[in-house]
Coordinates of C-alpha atoms and ligand atoms in Angstrom, one line a residue:
M1 CA -100.7 -44.8 36.0
S2 CA -97.6 -42.5 36.9
N3 CA -98.0 -38.8 36.2
N4 CA -95.8 -39.2 32.8
D5 CA -97.4 -42.4 31.7
L6 CA -97.3 -42.5 27.7
T7 CA -98.7 -46.2 27.9
G8 CA -100.7 -46.8 24.3
K9 CA -99.7 -43.5 22.9
T10 CA -97.7 -43.2 19.6
V11 CA -95.2 -40.4 19.3
V12 CA -93.2 -39.5 16.0
I13 CA -89.9 -37.6 17.0
T14 CA -87.7 -36.4 14.3
G15 CA -84.2 -36.3 14.3
G16 CA -84.2 -38.9 16.9
A17 CA -80.8 -40.5 15.6
R18 CA -78.8 -39.2 18.2
G19 CA -78.6 -36.1 20.8
L20 CA -81.3 -34.4 22.3
G21 CA -84.3 -36.5 20.0
A22 CA -82.4 -40.1 20.9
A23 CA -82.8 -39.4 24.5
A24 CA -86.5 -38.1 23.9
A25 CA -87.0 -41.8 22.2
R26 CA -85.3 -43.4 25.1
Q27 CA -87.5 -41.8 27.5
A28 CA -90.8 -42.0 25.8
V29 CA -90.3 -45.8 25.2
A30 CA -89.4 -46.1 28.9
A31 CA -92.9 -44.6 29.9
G32 CA -94.5 -46.7 27.5
A33 CA -95.3 -45.5 24.3
N34 CA -94.6 -46.8 20.8
V35 CA -92.0 -44.4 19.1
V36 CA -91.2 -43.9 15.3
I37 CA -87.7 -41.9 15.1
T38 CA -87.1 -40.3 12.0
D39 CA -83.9 -38.6 10.7
V40 CA -81.6 -38.1 7.7
L41 CA -78.8 -40.8 9.5
D42 CA -80.2 -44.1 8.5
E43 CA -77.4 -45.9 10.0
E44 CA -77.4 -44.1 13.4
G45 CA -81.3 -43.8 13.3
A46 CA -81.7 -47.7 12.9
A47 CA -79.5 -48.4 15.5
T48 CA -81.0 -46.1 17.7
A49 CA -84.6 -47.9 17.2
A50 CA -82.9 -51.4 17.4
E51 CA -81.4 -50.5 20.9
L52 CA -84.9 -49.4 22.0
G53 CA -86.7 -52.5 21.1
E54 CA -90.2 -54.0 19.8
R55 CA -91.7 -50.8 20.3
A56 CA -89.4 -48.4 18.3
R57 CA -89.0 -48.1 14.7
F58 CA -86.8 -45.9 12.3
Q59 CA -87.6 -44.0 9.2
H60 CA -85.8 -42.1 6.8
H61 CA -86.8 -38.4 6.7
D62 CA -86.3 -35.3 5.4
V63 CA -88.1 -32.7 7.7
T64 CA -88.4 -30.2 4.8
S65 CA -89.7 -32.5 2.3
E66 CA -93.9 -33.0 2.1
E67 CA -93.8 -36.2 0.5
D68 CA -91.4 -37.6 3.5
W69 CA -94.0 -36.0 6.2
A70 CA -96.9 -37.7 4.5
R71 CA -95.0 -41.1 4.3
V72 CA -93.9 -41.0 7.8
A73 CA -97.7 -40.0 9.4
A74 CA -98.9 -42.9 7.4
Y75 CA -96.5 -45.4 8.4
A76 CA -96.9 -44.5 12.1
V77 CA -100.7 -45.1 11.8
A78 CA -100.1 -48.6 10.2
E79 CA -97.8 -49.8 12.5
F80 CA -99.3 -48.3 15.3
G81 CA -102.8 -47.6 14.8
G82 CA -102.8 -43.6 15.2
I83 CA -100.1 -40.8 16.0
D84 CA -100.9 -39.2 19.5
G85 CA -97.6 -37.3 19.8
L86 CA -95.1 -35.6 17.7
V87 CA -91.5 -34.2 18.8
N88 CA -90.3 -31.5 16.1
N89 CA -86.7 -32.0 17.2
A90 CA -84.7 -32.2 13.9
G91 CA -82.7 -29.1 13.8
I92 CA -79.1 -27.8 12.5
S93 CA -77.2 -24.7 13.9
T94 CA -75.5 -21.8 12.7
G95 CA -72.4 -19.9 14.1
Q96 CA -71.6 -16.8 12.1
F97 CA -72.3 -12.9 12.7
L98 CA -75.1 -11.5 10.9
A99 CA -73.2 -9.7 9.0
D100 CA -71.2 -12.7 7.1
E101 CA -74.3 -15.1 7.1
S102 CA -75.0 -15.9 3.5
V103 CA -78.4 -15.8 2.1
E104 CA -78.7 -19.3 1.1
H105 CA -77.7 -20.4 4.6
F106 CA -80.0 -18.4 6.5
R107 CA -82.7 -19.9 3.9
K108 CA -81.7 -23.3 4.1
V109 CA -81.5 -23.0 8.4
L110 CA -85.3 -21.6 8.4
D111 CA -86.2 -24.6 5.5
I112 CA -85.2 -26.9 8.2
N113 CA -85.6 -25.8 11.5
L114 CA -89.0 -23.6 10.9
T115 CA -90.4 -24.7 7.7
G116 CA -89.7 -28.7 8.8
V117 CA -92.0 -27.9 12.0
F118 CA -94.8 -26.2 10.0
I119 CA -94.9 -29.4 7.6
G120 CA -95.3 -31.6 10.4
M121 CA -97.7 -29.9 12.3
K122 CA -100.0 -29.9 9.2
A123 CA -98.5 -33.9 8.9
V124 CA -100.2 -34.9 11.8
I125 CA -103.3 -33.0 12.7
P126 CA -105.4 -35.3 11.0
A127 CA -104.2 -38.4 12.7
M128 CA -104.4 -36.4 15.7
R129 CA -108.0 -35.7 14.9
D130 CA -108.7 -39.2 14.5
S131 CA -107.3 -40.2 17.3
G132 CA -109.2 -37.8 19.7
G133 CA -106.5 -35.4 20.6
G134 CA -102.9 -35.3 20.8
S135 CA -99.8 -33.4 21.9
I136 CA -97.2 -31.3 19.9
V137 CA -93.8 -30.6 21.4
N138 CA -91.7 -27.8 19.2
I139 CA -88.0 -27.8 20.1
S140 CA -87.1 -24.3 19.8
S141 CA -84.1 -23.0 21.8
A142 CA -82.6 -20.4 24.2
A143 CA -82.0 -18.5 21.1
G144 CA -85.8 -18.5 20.7
L145 CA -86.6 -16.3 23.7
M146 CA -83.2 -13.8 23.2
G147 CA -81.3 -12.2 20.8
L148 CA -78.1 -14.1 21.1
A149 CA -75.0 -13.2 19.4
L150 CA -73.8 -15.5 16.4
T151 CA -77.5 -16.9 15.2
A152 CA -78.8 -15.1 12.6
G153 CA -80.7 -17.8 10.9
Y154 CA -80.7 -20.3 13.7
G155 CA -82.2 -17.6 16.2
A156 CA -84.8 -16.4 13.6
S157 CA -86.0 -19.9 13.1
K158 CA -86.3 -20.7 16.5
W159 CA -88.3 -17.3 17.6
G160 CA -90.2 -18.5 14.4
V161 CA -90.9 -21.7 15.9
R162 CA -92.0 -20.2 19.3
G163 CA -94.5 -18.2 17.2
L164 CA -96.1 -21.0 15.4
T165 CA -96.6 -23.0 18.5
K166 CA -98.9 -20.4 19.6
I167 CA -100.7 -20.1 16.8
G168 CA -101.1 -23.7 16.7
A169 CA -102.4 -23.7 20.0
V170 CA -104.9 -20.9 19.7
E171 CA -106.3 -22.6 16.7
L172 CA -106.2 -26.6 17.8
G173 CA -107.2 -26.2 21.5
T174 CA -110.7 -26.9 21.3
Q175 CA -109.6 -30.4 19.1
R176 CA -107.9 -31.4 22.2
I177 CA -104.5 -31.0 20.5
R178 CA -102.4 -29.7 22.6
V179 CA -98.9 -27.6 21.1
N180 CA -96.1 -26.5 23.5
S181 CA -92.4 -25.3 23.0
V182 CA -89.5 -26.5 24.8
H183 CA -86.6 -24.2 24.9
P184 CA -83.2 -25.9 25.6
G185 CA -80.2 -23.8 27.2
M186 CA -76.9 -25.2 26.1
T187 CA -76.8 -29.0 26.3
Y188 CA -74.2 -31.7 25.5
T189 CA -75.1 -33.2 22.3
P190 CA -72.9 -33.9 19.0
M191 CA -74.1 -30.6 18.2
T192 CA -72.8 -28.8 20.8
A193 CA -69.5 -31.1 21.3
S194 CA -68.5 -30.5 17.9
V195 CA -68.3 -26.7 19.1
G196 CA -65.9 -27.6 22.3
I197 CA -69.1 -27.2 24.7
R198 CA -68.4 -29.4 28.0
Q199 CA -69.9 -30.9 30.3
G200 CA -69.7 -31.1 34.2
E201 CA -70.2 -28.3 37.1
G202 CA -68.5 -24.9 36.3
N203 CA -68.3 -25.4 32.7
Y204 CA -70.8 -23.0 31.8
P205 CA -70.4 -19.5 34.1
N206 CA -72.3 -17.8 32.1
T207 CA -75.6 -19.5 33.0
P208 CA -77.1 -19.4 36.7
M209 CA -76.5 -23.2 37.3
G210 CA -72.8 -23.1 36.0
R211 CA -72.9 -25.9 33.6
V212 CA -74.6 -27.1 30.6
G213 CA -77.9 -29.6 30.2
E214 CA -77.6 -33.3 29.7
A215 CA -80.1 -34.4 27.1
D216 CA -81.8 -36.7 29.4
E217 CA -83.0 -33.1 31.5
I218 CA -84.4 -31.8 28.2
A219 CA -85.8 -35.2 27.3
G220 CA -87.9 -35.2 31.0
A221 CA -89.8 -31.7 30.0
V222 CA -90.6 -33.5 26.4
V223 CA -92.1 -36.3 27.8
F224 CA -94.1 -34.8 30.5
L225 CA -95.6 -32.4 27.8
L226 CA -96.6 -35.6 25.7
S227 CA -98.2 -36.7 28.7
D228 CA -101.8 -36.5 30.4
A229 CA -99.8 -34.7 33.1
A230 CA -99.6 -32.0 31.0
S231 CA -103.6 -32.2 29.7
Y232 CA -104.1 -28.4 30.7
V233 CA -100.7 -27.0 29.2
T234 CA -101.1 -25.5 25.8
G235 CA -99.3 -22.7 24.0
A236 CA -96.6 -22.4 26.9
E237 CA -92.8 -22.0 26.6
L238 CA -91.2 -24.1 29.1
A239 CA -87.3 -22.9 29.7
V240 CA -85.2 -26.0 30.3
D241 CA -81.9 -23.8 30.6
G242 CA -80.2 -24.0 33.9
G243 CA -81.7 -20.2 34.1
W244 CA -79.7 -18.8 31.3
T245 CA -82.7 -16.8 29.8
T246 CA -83.7 -15.9 33.4
G247 CA -80.9 -13.1 33.4
P248 CA -77.2 -12.4 33.8
T249 CA -75.3 -14.4 36.5
V250 CA -74.0 -12.6 39.7
K251 CA -70.3 -12.5 38.3
Y252 CA -71.5 -11.1 35.3
V253 CA -73.1 -8.3 36.9
M254 CA -70.4 -7.7 39.2
G255 CA -67.7 -7.6 35.9
Q256 CA -66.0 -10.2 37.8
Ligands
NAD301 P1 -78.1 -33.2 17.1 O1 -77.3 -32.4 15.8 O2 -77.5 -34.3 17.7 O3 -78.9 -34.0 16.3 C1 -80.0 -33.2 15.4 C2 -80.5 -34.1 14.6 O4 -81.3 -33.5 13.7 C3 -79.4 -35.0 13.6 O5 -79.6 -36.3 13.9 C4 -79.6 -34.6 12.6 O6 -79.5 -35.4 11.5 C5 -81.3 -34.5 12.2 N1 -81.7 -33.5 11.2 C6 -80.7 -32.5 10.7 N2 -81.5 -32.3 9.2 C7 -82.5 -32.7 9.4 C8 -83.1 -32.9 8.3 N3 -83.5 -32.2 7.3 N4 -84.6 -33.8 8.3 C9 -84.2 -34.8 9.7 N5 -83.7 -34.9 10.4 C10 -82.7 -33.7 10.2 O7 -78.5 -32.1 17.8 P2 -79.2 -31.3 19.2 O8 -78.2 -31.0 19.9 O9 -79.8 -33.0 19.7 O10 -80.6 -30.6 18.8 C11 -82.0 -31.3 18.6 C12 -82.9 -29.9 18.6 O11 -82.8 -29.2 20.0 C13 -82.5 -29.2 17.4 O12 -83.6 -28.4 17.2 C14 -81.6 -27.9 18.0 O13 -81.4 -26.7 17.5 C15 -82.3 -28.1 19.6 N6 -81.4 -27.4 20.8 C16 -80.1 -28.3 20.9 C17 -79.6 -27.6 21.8 C18 -78.4 -27.9 22.5 O14 -77.6 -27.2 23.1 N7 -77.8 -28.7 22.0 C19 -79.9 -26.0 22.3 C20 -81.1 -25.5 22.2 C21 -81.5 -26.2 21.3

């Protein structure tokens, strides 16, 4: 058995139609898992699942809906016999100054990015207890490790996800349910491509590695945390950010 093996495990991945979630689904299936991809994007979600073959399914799912969560959890158990992993990945971003963000939009971001994660954790705990344990991976952000300008609702939601992860870890540890957060830095996906982020060396000089991340580089960390290779890892916050949250770059310090 290889270290990051997921053979026989069933993993639910929200927001899996595209971007980081689709990359995580692809790597989880390659590692041997059964995967239930969920999303509000039906066409893209069904296409991603079809591309992944026999061990992947798609379910329409709005993460803010308790009813949807109950249906998705029941579906995963009926289809594959249990739930061993959950990747709370669905999310939306913001790009406004705090002073300009509307209360309505702030609440919407919190509802999807934070309340959605909370309901998801609640929804899978019974099935994970039945399976004798499990692994929950909550996708936070570099914006959940530092104060990042233009992220009022988004940053607040991602700090919340980081905190909720710690609470889950301390409450569920003896039940063999591990809960960890992953903090991607700037990563090339449909979300960031739409605001002009570019791939390649030198295109992101404010990060120590000088480039943005690729979806597969985040997915690798997710699969590790889902797998038994991380059997003693819980409550951790894993930054996968090219060093972005470690500190300012030399160029920045020298004022160049
Ligand atoms: P993306 O927009 O490509 O994918 C997000 C997916 O979530 C989409 O398919 C979208 O339809 C889905 N989604 C949105 N609202 C939903 C809802 N209510 N219910 C179910 N699904 C919903 O973005 P991405 O870059 O792949 O982001 C994935 C996660 O990673 C997000 O939580 C994001 O905040 C986080 N993240 C991304 C970056 C980055 O640079 N790309 C950095 C840090 C954190």
